């Protein structure tokens, strides 16, 4: 398998994006909400769904936990996990094409951003995806993974891509977090990368089930 991410960037080069309000769709998280976006559905908790007013784009937020014994130990392991996610999750979507792949590490969190396209097998429309997964470590040793999956149809306004960046770049976990995101020891933990892959596969299954239920 050819690695796509060679290293994690050591600083976030975030654009200064405007948002109309700061919302807390669930306990211990917050993110900016651009004008024209609302919470979809009536359920509380995760996964959270945000949609634009004309329903041509959506952003879903998933929360997953990685047990302490399975925690990602360092940036190199995270890079390898991302490569596996691309192969096993992203490229399993119909006619999927990877567009960009970027990783970051800042203060007490690490994250990666994947942009890719696929085809809706019902409408045969091209779908643009922007997925951001943000990793924190709780003081008790487990890691928290928040996945923000944006999806836009070809009918969505071009401003939707800026909206995705606004919400994903401005996302923050406000609960208890350790100063270091990675586990202290990397000994004998390479095979534990499967934990992150399993989490993203679960997200994909939930995403597909939600799509079927909405048809």
Short mmCIF file of C-alpha atoms in Angstrom, two decimals:
data_model
loop_
_atom_site.label_atom_id
_atom_site.label_comp_id
_atom_site.label_asym_id
_atom_site.label_seq_id
_atom_site.Cartn_x
_atom_site.Cartn_y
_atom_site.Cartn_z
CA UNK A 1 0.00 0.00 0.00
CA UNK A 2 1.40 3.36 -1.03
CA UNK A 3 1.13 5.93 1.74
CA UNK A 4 -0.56 9.18 0.67
CA UNK A 5 0.14 11.26 3.77
CA UNK A 6 3.93 11.47 4.26
CA UNK A 7 3.80 13.48 7.46
CA UNK A 8 1.49 15.58 9.62
CA UNK A 9 1.72 19.35 9.31
CA UNK A 10 2.82 20.82 12.65
CA UNK A 11 0.60 23.88 12.50
CA UNK A 12 -2.91 24.61 11.30
CA UNK A 13 -3.04 27.00 8.34
CA UNK A 14 -6.64 27.96 8.91
CA UNK A 15 -8.39 30.66 6.92
CA UNK A 16 -10.26 33.33 8.86
CA UNK A 17 -13.80 32.41 7.86
CA UNK A 18 -16.97 34.26 8.81
CA UNK A 19 -19.84 32.52 10.57
CA UNK A 20 -23.09 33.98 11.86
CA UNK A 21 -23.36 32.08 15.14
CA UNK A 22 -21.58 29.62 17.39
CA UNK A 23 -23.70 26.59 18.27
CA UNK A 24 -23.48 23.68 20.70
CA UNK A 25 -25.42 20.86 19.01
CA UNK A 26 -24.40 18.44 21.78
CA UNK A 27 -22.67 18.51 25.14
CA UNK A 28 -18.94 19.34 25.05
CA UNK A 29 -18.73 20.36 21.38
CA UNK A 30 -19.20 23.62 19.52
CA UNK A 31 -18.82 24.85 15.97
CA UNK A 32 -19.67 27.93 13.89
CA UNK A 33 -22.94 27.73 11.98
CA UNK A 34 -23.03 29.66 8.68
CA UNK A 35 -26.13 31.55 7.64
CA UNK A 36 -28.68 29.31 5.96
CA UNK A 37 -27.84 26.13 7.90
CA UNK A 38 -30.18 24.45 10.41
CA UNK A 39 -30.27 21.28 12.48
CA UNK A 40 -32.07 18.49 10.64
CA UNK A 41 -34.38 15.96 12.30
CA UNK A 42 -35.64 15.95 15.87
CA UNK A 43 -33.32 13.51 17.61
CA UNK A 44 -30.74 14.61 20.14
CA UNK A 45 -27.22 13.29 20.54
CA UNK A 46 -24.97 11.72 17.93
CA UNK A 47 -24.92 11.49 15.01
CA UNK A 48 -25.83 15.15 14.53
CA UNK A 49 -27.15 16.34 11.18
CA UNK A 50 -26.92 19.90 9.88
CA UNK A 51 -28.47 20.79 6.52
CA UNK A 52 -28.56 23.85 4.31
CA UNK A 53 -31.90 25.52 3.60
CA UNK A 54 -32.41 24.05 0.14
CA UNK A 55 -31.39 20.55 1.30
CA UNK A 56 -28.65 20.19 -1.31
CA UNK A 57 -25.91 19.71 1.30
CA UNK A 58 -25.53 18.19 4.74
CA UNK A 59 -22.94 17.85 7.48
CA UNK A 60 -23.11 14.89 9.85
CA UNK A 61 -21.12 14.74 13.08
CA UNK A 62 -20.21 11.38 14.61
CA UNK A 63 -18.56 10.70 17.98
CA UNK A 64 -16.57 7.52 18.61
CA UNK A 65 -14.26 6.29 21.37
CA UNK A 66 -11.00 4.37 21.08
CA UNK A 67 -10.17 2.46 24.30
CA UNK A 68 -6.91 3.24 26.07
CA UNK A 69 -5.42 -0.13 25.15
CA UNK A 70 -6.11 0.58 21.46
CA UNK A 71 -5.03 4.24 21.47
CA UNK A 72 -3.06 5.67 18.55
CA UNK A 73 0.49 6.11 19.77
CA UNK A 74 1.98 8.71 17.41
CA UNK A 75 1.63 10.63 14.18
CA UNK A 76 3.15 7.86 12.08
CA UNK A 77 0.49 5.42 13.23
CA UNK A 78 -2.22 7.96 12.47
CA UNK A 79 -0.81 8.43 8.95
CA UNK A 80 -0.93 4.70 8.33
CA UNK A 81 -4.48 4.56 9.68
CA UNK A 82 -5.54 7.30 7.25
CA UNK A 83 -4.06 5.34 4.35
CA UNK A 84 -6.10 2.32 5.39
CA UNK A 85 -9.25 4.44 5.78
CA UNK A 86 -8.78 5.68 2.21
CA UNK A 87 -8.41 2.15 0.89
CA UNK A 88 -11.10 0.44 3.00
CA UNK A 89 -13.69 3.20 3.49
CA UNK A 90 -13.41 6.03 0.96
CA UNK A 91 -12.59 4.00 -2.13
CA UNK A 92 -15.41 1.56 -1.34
CA UNK A 93 -17.97 4.23 -2.31
CA UNK A 94 -19.38 4.04 -5.86
CA UNK A 95 -16.93 5.54 -8.40
CA UNK A 96 -14.98 7.21 -5.59
CA UNK A 97 -12.03 9.45 -6.40
CA UNK A 98 -9.72 10.92 -3.77
CA UNK A 99 -9.12 14.65 -4.36
CA UNK A 100 -7.09 15.90 -1.38
CA UNK A 101 -5.56 14.38 1.74
CA UNK A 102 -4.10 16.57 4.48
CA UNK A 103 -3.12 16.01 8.12
CA UNK A 104 -2.58 18.40 11.03
CA UNK A 105 -1.33 18.32 14.62
CA UNK A 106 -1.98 21.26 16.92
CA UNK A 107 -1.77 21.50 20.71
CA UNK A 108 -3.88 18.72 22.24
CA UNK A 109 -5.49 17.39 19.06
CA UNK A 110 -4.68 15.90 15.68
CA UNK A 111 -6.89 15.65 12.62
CA UNK A 112 -7.00 14.89 8.95
CA UNK A 113 -9.09 16.20 6.06
CA UNK A 114 -10.12 14.10 3.07
CA UNK A 115 -11.90 15.50 0.03
CA UNK A 116 -13.29 13.04 -2.46
CA UNK A 117 -16.11 12.49 -4.91
CA UNK A 118 -18.54 9.64 -5.50
CA UNK A 119 -21.73 8.90 -7.39
CA UNK A 120 -25.19 8.52 -5.85
CA UNK A 121 -26.44 5.14 -7.05
CA UNK A 122 -30.09 6.31 -6.87
CA UNK A 123 -29.93 9.70 -8.60
CA UNK A 124 -26.61 9.11 -10.44
CA UNK A 125 -25.51 12.57 -9.32
CA UNK A 126 -21.89 13.33 -8.55
CA UNK A 127 -21.44 13.97 -4.81
CA UNK A 128 -18.61 16.04 -3.34
CA UNK A 129 -17.46 14.98 0.13
CA UNK A 130 -15.31 16.78 2.67
CA UNK A 131 -14.54 14.68 5.73
CA UNK A 132 -12.67 15.96 8.76
CA UNK A 133 -11.82 13.62 11.65
CA UNK A 134 -10.54 15.21 14.87
CA UNK A 135 -8.76 13.16 17.53
CA UNK A 136 -8.46 14.08 21.23
CA UNK A 137 -7.23 12.08 24.23
CA UNK A 138 -9.24 12.03 27.43
CA UNK A 139 -7.33 12.26 30.75
CA UNK A 140 -8.36 8.66 31.51
CA UNK A 141 -6.40 7.44 28.45
CA UNK A 142 -9.12 6.73 25.91
CA UNK A 143 -9.19 8.74 22.68
CA UNK A 144 -12.21 10.58 21.29
CA UNK A 145 -12.70 10.74 17.53
CA UNK A 146 -15.14 13.26 16.06
CA UNK A 147 -15.92 12.79 12.37
CA UNK A 148 -17.53 15.68 10.47
CA UNK A 149 -18.73 14.42 7.12
CA UNK A 150 -19.90 17.05 4.64
CA UNK A 151 -21.71 16.00 1.48
CA UNK A 152 -22.96 18.25 -1.33
CA UNK A 153 -24.80 17.45 -4.55
CA UNK A 154 -24.13 19.09 -7.88
CA UNK A 155 -27.20 21.28 -7.23
CA UNK A 156 -25.62 22.85 -4.11
CA UNK A 157 -24.41 26.47 -4.32
CA UNK A 158 -20.65 26.94 -4.54
CA UNK A 159 -20.70 28.66 -1.14
CA UNK A 160 -21.38 25.27 0.46
CA UNK A 161 -17.68 24.33 0.19
CA UNK A 162 -16.78 27.43 2.21
CA UNK A 163 -19.50 26.52 4.70
CA UNK A 164 -17.98 23.06 5.17
CA UNK A 165 -14.60 24.63 5.91
CA UNK A 166 -16.16 27.12 8.32
CA UNK A 167 -17.84 24.41 10.37
CA UNK A 168 -15.03 21.86 10.24
CA UNK A 169 -12.17 24.31 10.90
CA UNK A 170 -14.12 25.91 13.74
CA UNK A 171 -15.12 22.65 15.44
CA UNK A 172 -13.93 22.23 19.02
CA UNK A 173 -14.34 19.66 21.79
CA UNK A 174 -14.77 21.54 25.08
CA UNK A 175 -14.69 18.62 27.51
CA UNK A 176 -11.77 17.22 29.48
CA UNK A 177 -8.71 16.47 27.35
CA UNK A 178 -5.11 15.48 28.01
CA UNK A 179 -2.33 17.81 26.89
CA UNK A 180 -0.89 15.17 24.54
CA UNK A 181 -3.24 13.63 22.00
CA UNK A 182 -1.17 10.51 21.38
CA UNK A 183 -0.51 7.62 23.73
CA UNK A 184 2.88 7.69 25.43
CA UNK A 185 4.15 4.34 24.21
CA UNK A 186 4.17 3.01 20.66
CA UNK A 187 5.54 -0.44 21.49
CA UNK A 188 3.66 -3.30 19.84
CA UNK A 189 0.75 -1.10 18.83
CA UNK A 190 0.99 -0.97 15.05
CA UNK A 191 -1.74 -3.58 14.62
CA UNK A 192 -4.11 -1.50 16.77
CA UNK A 193 -4.64 0.91 13.88
CA UNK A 194 -7.60 -1.28 13.05
CA UNK A 195 -9.51 0.51 15.80
CA UNK A 196 -9.66 3.74 13.80
CA UNK A 197 -10.54 1.88 10.61
CA UNK A 198 -13.37 0.10 12.44
CA UNK A 199 -14.70 3.43 13.67
CA UNK A 200 -14.80 4.90 10.15
CA UNK A 201 -16.39 1.75 8.75
CA UNK A 202 -19.11 2.12 11.39
CA UNK A 203 -19.59 5.74 10.35
CA UNK A 204 -19.91 4.63 6.71
CA UNK A 205 -22.50 1.99 7.62
CA UNK A 206 -24.54 4.54 9.58
CA UNK A 207 -24.25 6.99 6.69
CA UNK A 208 -25.49 4.42 4.19
CA UNK A 209 -28.32 3.26 6.50
CA UNK A 210 -29.44 6.87 6.95
CA UNK A 211 -29.44 7.36 3.18
CA UNK A 212 -31.60 4.25 2.68
CA UNK A 213 -34.06 5.33 5.38
CA UNK A 214 -34.44 8.76 3.76
CA UNK A 215 -35.28 7.29 0.34
#
